[in-house]
Coordinates of C-alpha atoms in Angstrom, one line a residue:
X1 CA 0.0 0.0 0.0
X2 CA 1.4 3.2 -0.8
X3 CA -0.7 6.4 0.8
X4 CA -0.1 10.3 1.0
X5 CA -2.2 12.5 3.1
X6 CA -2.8 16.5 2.8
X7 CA -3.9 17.9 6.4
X8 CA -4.2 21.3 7.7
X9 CA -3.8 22.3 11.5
X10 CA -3.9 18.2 11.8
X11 CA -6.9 17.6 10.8
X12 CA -7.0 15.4 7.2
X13 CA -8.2 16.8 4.5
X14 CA -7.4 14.9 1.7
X15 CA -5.5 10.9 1.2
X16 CA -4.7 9.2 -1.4
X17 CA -4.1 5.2 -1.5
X18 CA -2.9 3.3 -4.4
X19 CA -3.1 -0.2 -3.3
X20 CA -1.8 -3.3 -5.0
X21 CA -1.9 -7.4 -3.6
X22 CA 0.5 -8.4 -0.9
X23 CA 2.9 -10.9 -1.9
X24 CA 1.6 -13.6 -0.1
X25 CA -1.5 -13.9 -1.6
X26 CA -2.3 -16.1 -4.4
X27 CA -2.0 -16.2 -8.1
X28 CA -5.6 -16.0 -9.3
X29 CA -7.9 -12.8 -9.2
X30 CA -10.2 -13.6 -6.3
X31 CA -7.3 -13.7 -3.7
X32 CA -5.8 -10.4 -4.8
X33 CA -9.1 -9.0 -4.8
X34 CA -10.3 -10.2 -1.3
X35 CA -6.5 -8.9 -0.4
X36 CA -6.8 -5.3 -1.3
X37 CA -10.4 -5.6 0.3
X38 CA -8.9 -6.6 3.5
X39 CA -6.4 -3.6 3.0
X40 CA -8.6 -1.2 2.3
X41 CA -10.9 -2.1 5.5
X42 CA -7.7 -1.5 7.5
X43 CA -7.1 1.6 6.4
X44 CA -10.7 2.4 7.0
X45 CA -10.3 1.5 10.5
X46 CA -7.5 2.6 11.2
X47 CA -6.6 6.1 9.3
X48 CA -7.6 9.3 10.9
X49 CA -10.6 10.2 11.7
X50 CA -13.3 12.9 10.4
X51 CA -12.5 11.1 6.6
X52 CA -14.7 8.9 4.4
X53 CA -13.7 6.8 1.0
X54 CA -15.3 9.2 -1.5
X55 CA -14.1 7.0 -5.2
X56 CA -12.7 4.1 -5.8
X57 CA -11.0 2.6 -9.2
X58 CA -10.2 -0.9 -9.7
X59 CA -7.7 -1.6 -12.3
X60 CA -8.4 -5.0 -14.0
X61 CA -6.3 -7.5 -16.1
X62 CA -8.9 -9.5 -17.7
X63 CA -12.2 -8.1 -17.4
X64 CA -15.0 -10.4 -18.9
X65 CA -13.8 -13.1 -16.4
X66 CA -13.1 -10.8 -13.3
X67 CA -16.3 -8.4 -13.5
X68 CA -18.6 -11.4 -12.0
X69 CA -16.6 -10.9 -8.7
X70 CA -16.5 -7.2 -7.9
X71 CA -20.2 -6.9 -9.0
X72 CA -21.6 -6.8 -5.7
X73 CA -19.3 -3.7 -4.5
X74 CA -20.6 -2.0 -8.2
X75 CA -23.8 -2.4 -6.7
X76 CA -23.4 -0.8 -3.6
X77 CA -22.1 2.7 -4.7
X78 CA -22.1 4.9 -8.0
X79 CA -18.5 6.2 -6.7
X80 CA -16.7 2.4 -7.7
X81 CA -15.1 2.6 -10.9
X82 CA -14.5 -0.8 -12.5
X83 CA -11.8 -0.4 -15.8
X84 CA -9.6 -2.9 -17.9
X85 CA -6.3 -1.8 -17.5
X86 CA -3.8 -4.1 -16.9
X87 CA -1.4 -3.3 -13.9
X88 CA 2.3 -3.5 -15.0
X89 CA 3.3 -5.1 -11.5
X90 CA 2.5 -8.7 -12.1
X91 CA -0.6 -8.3 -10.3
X92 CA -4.1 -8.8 -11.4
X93 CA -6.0 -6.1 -10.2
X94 CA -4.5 -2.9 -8.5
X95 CA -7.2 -0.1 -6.8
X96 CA -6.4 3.9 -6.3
X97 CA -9.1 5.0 -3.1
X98 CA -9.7 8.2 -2.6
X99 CA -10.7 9.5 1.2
X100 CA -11.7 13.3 2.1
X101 CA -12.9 15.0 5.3
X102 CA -15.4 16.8 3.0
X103 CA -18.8 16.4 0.5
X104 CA -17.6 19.6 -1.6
X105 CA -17.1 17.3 -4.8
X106 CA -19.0 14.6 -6.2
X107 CA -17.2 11.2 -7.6
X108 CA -19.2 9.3 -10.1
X109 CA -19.0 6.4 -12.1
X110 CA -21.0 6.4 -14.9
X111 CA -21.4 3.3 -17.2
X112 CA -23.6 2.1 -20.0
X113 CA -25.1 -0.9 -18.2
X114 CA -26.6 -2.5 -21.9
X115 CA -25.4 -0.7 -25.2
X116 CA -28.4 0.8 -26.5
X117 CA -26.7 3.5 -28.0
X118 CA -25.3 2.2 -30.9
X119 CA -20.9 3.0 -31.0
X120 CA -18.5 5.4 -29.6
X121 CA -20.4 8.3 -30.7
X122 CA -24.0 7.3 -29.2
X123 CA -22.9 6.3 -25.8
X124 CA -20.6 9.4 -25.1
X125 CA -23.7 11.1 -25.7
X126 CA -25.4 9.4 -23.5
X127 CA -23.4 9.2 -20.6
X128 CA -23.2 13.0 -20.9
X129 CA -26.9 13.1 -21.2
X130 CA -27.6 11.7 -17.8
X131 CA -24.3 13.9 -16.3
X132 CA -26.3 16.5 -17.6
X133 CA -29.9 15.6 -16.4
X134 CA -28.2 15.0 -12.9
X135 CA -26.6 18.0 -12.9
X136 CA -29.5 19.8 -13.8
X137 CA -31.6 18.5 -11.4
X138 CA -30.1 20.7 -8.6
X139 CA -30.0 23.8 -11.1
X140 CA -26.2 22.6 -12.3
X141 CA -24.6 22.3 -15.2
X142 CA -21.7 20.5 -17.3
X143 CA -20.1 23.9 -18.3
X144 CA -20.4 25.4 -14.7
X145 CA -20.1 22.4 -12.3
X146 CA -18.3 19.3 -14.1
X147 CA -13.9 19.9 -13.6
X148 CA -12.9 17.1 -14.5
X149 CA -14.0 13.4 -16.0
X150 CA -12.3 10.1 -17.3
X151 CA -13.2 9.2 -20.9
X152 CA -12.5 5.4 -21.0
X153 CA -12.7 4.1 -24.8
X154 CA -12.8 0.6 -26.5
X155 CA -10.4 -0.1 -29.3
X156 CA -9.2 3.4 -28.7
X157 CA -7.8 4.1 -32.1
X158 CA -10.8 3.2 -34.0
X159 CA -13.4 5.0 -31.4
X160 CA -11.2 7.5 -30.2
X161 CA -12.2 10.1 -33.2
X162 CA -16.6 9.3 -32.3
X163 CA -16.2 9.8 -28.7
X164 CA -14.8 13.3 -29.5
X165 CA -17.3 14.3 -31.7
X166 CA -19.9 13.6 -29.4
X167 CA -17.8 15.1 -26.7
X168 CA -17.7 18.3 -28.4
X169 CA -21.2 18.8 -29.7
X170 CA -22.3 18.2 -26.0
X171 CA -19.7 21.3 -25.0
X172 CA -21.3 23.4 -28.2
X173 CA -25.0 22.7 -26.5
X174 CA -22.9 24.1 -23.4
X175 CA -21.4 27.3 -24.5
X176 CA -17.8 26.2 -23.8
X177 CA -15.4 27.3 -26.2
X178 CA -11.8 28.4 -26.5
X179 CA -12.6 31.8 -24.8
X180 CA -14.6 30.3 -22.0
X181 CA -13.4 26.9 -20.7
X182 CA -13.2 23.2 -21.3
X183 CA -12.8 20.3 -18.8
X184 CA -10.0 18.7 -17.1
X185 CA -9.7 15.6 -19.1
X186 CA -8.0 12.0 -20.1
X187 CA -9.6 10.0 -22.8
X188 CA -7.5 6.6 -22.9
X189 CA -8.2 3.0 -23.9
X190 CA -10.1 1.2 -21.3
X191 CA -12.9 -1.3 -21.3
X192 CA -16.1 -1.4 -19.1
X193 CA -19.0 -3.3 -18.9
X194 CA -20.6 -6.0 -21.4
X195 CA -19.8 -6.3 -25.2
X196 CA -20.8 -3.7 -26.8
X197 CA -19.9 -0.9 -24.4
X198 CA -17.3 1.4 -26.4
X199 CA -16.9 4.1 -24.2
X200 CA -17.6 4.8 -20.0
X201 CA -16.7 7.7 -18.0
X202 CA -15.7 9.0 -14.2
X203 CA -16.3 12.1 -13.2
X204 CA -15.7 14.8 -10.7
X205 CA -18.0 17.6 -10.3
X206 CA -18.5 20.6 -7.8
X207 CA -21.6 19.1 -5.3
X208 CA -23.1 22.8 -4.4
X209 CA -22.1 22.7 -0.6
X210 CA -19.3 24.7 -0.9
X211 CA -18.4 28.2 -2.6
X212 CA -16.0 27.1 -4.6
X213 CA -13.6 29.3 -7.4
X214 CA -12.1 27.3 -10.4
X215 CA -9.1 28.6 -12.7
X216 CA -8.4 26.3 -15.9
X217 CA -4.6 25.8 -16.6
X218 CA -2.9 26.6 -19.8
X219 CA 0.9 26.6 -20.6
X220 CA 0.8 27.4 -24.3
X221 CA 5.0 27.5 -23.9
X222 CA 5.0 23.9 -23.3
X223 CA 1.4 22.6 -24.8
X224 CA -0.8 24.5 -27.1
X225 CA -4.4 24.4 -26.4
X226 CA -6.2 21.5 -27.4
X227 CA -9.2 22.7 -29.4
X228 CA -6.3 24.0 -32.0
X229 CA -6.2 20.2 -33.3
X230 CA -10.1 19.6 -32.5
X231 CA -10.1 17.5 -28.8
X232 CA -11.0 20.3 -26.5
X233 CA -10.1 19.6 -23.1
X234 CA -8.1 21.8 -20.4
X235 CA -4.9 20.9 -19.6
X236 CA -5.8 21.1 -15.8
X237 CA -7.9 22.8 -13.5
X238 CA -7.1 24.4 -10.1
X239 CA -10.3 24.5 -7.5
X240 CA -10.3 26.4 -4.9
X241 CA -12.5 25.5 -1.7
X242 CA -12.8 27.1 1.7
X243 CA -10.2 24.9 3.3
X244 CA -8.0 24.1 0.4
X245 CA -7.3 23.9 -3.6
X246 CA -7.2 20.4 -5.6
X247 CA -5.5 20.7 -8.6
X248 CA -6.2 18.0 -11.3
X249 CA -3.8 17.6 -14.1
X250 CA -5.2 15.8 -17.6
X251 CA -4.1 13.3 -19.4
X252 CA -0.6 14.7 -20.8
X253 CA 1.9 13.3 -22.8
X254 CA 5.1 14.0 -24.8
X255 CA 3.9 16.8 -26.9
X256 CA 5.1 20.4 -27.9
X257 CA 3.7 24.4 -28.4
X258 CA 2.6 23.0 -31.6
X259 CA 0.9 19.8 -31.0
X260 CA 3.4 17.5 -32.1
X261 CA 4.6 14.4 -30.8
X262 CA 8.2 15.0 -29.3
X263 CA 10.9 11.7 -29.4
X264 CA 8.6 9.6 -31.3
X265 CA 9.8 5.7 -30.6
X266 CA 11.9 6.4 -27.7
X267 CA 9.9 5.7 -24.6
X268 CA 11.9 7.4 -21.6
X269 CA 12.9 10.4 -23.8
X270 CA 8.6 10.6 -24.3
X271 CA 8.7 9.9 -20.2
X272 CA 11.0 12.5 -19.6
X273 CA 9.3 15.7 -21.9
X274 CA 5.5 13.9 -20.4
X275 CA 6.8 14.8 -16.4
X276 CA 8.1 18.6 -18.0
X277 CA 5.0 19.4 -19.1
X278 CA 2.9 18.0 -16.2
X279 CA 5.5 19.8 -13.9
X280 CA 4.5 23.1 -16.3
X281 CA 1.0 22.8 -15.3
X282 CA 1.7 22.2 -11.2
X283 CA 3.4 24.9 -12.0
X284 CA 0.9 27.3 -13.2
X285 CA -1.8 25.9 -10.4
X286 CA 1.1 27.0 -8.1
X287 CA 1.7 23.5 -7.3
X288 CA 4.8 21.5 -6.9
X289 CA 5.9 17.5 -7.7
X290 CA 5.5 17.0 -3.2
X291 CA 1.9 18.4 -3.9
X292 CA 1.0 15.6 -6.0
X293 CA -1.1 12.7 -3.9
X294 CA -1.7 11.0 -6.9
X295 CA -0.7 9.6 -10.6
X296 CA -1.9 7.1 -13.1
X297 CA 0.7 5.9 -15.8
X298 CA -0.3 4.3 -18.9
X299 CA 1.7 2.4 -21.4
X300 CA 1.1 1.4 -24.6
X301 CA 3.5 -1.6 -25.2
X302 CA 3.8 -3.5 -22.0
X303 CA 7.3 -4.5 -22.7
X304 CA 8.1 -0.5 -21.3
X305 CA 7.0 -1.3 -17.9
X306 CA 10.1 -2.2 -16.6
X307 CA 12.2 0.9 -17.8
X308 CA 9.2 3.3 -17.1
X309 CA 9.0 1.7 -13.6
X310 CA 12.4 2.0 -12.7
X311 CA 12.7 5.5 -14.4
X312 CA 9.8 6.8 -12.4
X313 CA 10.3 5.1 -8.9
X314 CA 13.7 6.6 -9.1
X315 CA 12.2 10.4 -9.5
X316 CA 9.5 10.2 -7.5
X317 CA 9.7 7.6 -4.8
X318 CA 7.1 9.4 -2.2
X319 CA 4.0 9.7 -4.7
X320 CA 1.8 7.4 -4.8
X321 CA 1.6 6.1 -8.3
X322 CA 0.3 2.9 -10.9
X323 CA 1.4 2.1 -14.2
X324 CA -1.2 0.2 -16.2
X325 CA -1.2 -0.7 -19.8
X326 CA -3.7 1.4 -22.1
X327 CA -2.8 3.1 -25.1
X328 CA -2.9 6.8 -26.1
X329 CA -5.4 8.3 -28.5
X330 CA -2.3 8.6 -30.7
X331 CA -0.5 5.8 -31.4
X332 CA 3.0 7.5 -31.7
X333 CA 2.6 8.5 -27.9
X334 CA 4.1 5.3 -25.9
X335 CA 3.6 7.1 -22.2
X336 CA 0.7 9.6 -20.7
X337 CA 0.2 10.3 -16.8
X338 CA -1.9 12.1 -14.8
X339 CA -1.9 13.4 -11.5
X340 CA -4.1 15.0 -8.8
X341 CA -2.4 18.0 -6.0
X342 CA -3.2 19.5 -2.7
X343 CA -3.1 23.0 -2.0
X344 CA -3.3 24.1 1.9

């Protein structure tokens, strides 16, 4: 288990767990799942007091066979996400909990539970159809109250392009535009739910318990804007609450002012440019690298896992991290990350 809490005056604020199978435990799926169960409950009794688990995302190796048994805890909460994306640790199934003292955000799964909406481009609209209708049922909206959200496609380089499509007629019905704002964002390959589903999404939105101010990041130095080549999503998002600011940093890989691929084929040179933009956008939140409670690596070509671990356990050996294999919406990009910040 690997953890990082943000307090203030001692009280907890925010953790962070990225938990992955003891040793001991055995070889097939149900084991390690019961294990990081039985970590997880530990943790629950055990870490300090005043917080509650607020999300929770399992990564899976082999989905269709491994669904069956986490069903029941997808039943019990809308905040379990349920992805396949292979950990790169050897291990089966690896989880990343999220705790907070507060109800000032909202963490939501939302899935297409049978594929009535036919392809990539049906079901994104969907899932942000009932964002929306949820959202609007308190007087919300996507523009105003969605920050950030996890766009999780099938067969990523044939869907990729319909997922965005949808994605941006739902921001056109929205008024978001280059002058306004987008939405923190990663869109990556990832599977969920029965055959058929091509696309499911997480989200994080502002509840409407707390006044809350949001600034959207932009280092054009390092990364141009994302609407110039048509995907439309912010490369991060700082929110300020009353007792602290998250920041939460997109999906970002090796790419230039231009939007270019940098090193194309070399994977730690792609590593390397990846962490100097990310660090760009910390930077503009006002953040640092010991801010960061959390980041999500993915890989392309699992054969990079062992250089990319190395590489990064070496840089940053207090975060919290996970590398899990899923490939970029552009198949010359071998590495993306993510990461979420704390703020006192």
């Amino acid at each position: 288990m690997q953890y990082k809490f943000r307090s203030k005056d001692g009280a907890l604020l925010e953790a962070d767990l990225i938990l992955l199978p003891a040793k001991h435990c055995g070889r097939d799926f149900e084991s390690q799942f019961k294990n990081l169960l039985e970590q997880l409950s530990d943790f629950t009794r055990h870490g300090q007091e005043g917080s509650s688990l607020v999300f929770l995302r399992l990564w899976l190796s082999d989905l269709r066979n491994q669904l069956p048994i986490v069903e029941e805890l997808l039943s019990l909460s809308s905040n379990v996400s349920v992805i396949q994306q292979a950990p790169l640790c050897g291990a089966k199934v690896a989880a990343w909990a999220h705790f907070s003292a507060h109800d000032f955000l909202e963490w939501r799964s939302h899935r297409v539970e049978q594929p009535l909406a036919e392809g990539a481009f049906g079901q994104t609209t969907a899932l942000f159809e009932g964002l929306r209708g949820s959202l609007g049922l308190r007087g919300g909206s996507v523009g105003e109250d969605c920050l950030r959200t996890w766009l999780y496609v099938d067969d990523i380089d044939t869907n990729y392009a319909d997922m965005v499509r949808a994605r941006n007629e739902v921001f056109d019905l929205e008024g978001l535009r280059p002058d306004t704002h987008y939405i923190a964002s990663t869109g990556i390959e990832g599977r969920a739910g029965a055959p058929g589903v091509k696309v499911a999404m997480d989200s994080v939105c502002l509840s409407g318990k707390c006044p809350a101010s949001v600034r959207y990041l932009r280092v054009p130095e390092y990364m141009n804007d994302t609407a110039e080549y048509g995907v439309r999503f912010e490369r991060g998002a700082r929110v300020t609450l009353d007792t602290h600011s998250i920041v939460f940093v997109s999906g970002t890989a090796s790419i230039d002012p231009h939007g270019e691929i940098l090193h194309p084929g070399d994977v730690l040179a792609q590593a390397s440019r990846m962490l100097e933009n990310i660090g760009a956008v910390l930077e503009a939140a006002g953040a640092r690298w010991s801010d960061v409670g959390q980041m999500t690596v993915y890989l392309r070509d699992i054969t990079d896992a062992g250089p990319v671990s190395e590489f990064l356990s070496s840089r940053f050996p207090d975060i919290p991290l996970v590398i899990v294999q899923a490939p970029v919406c552009r198949p010359g990009w071998l590495i993306e990350a993510e990461c979420l910040a704390y703020l006192n």
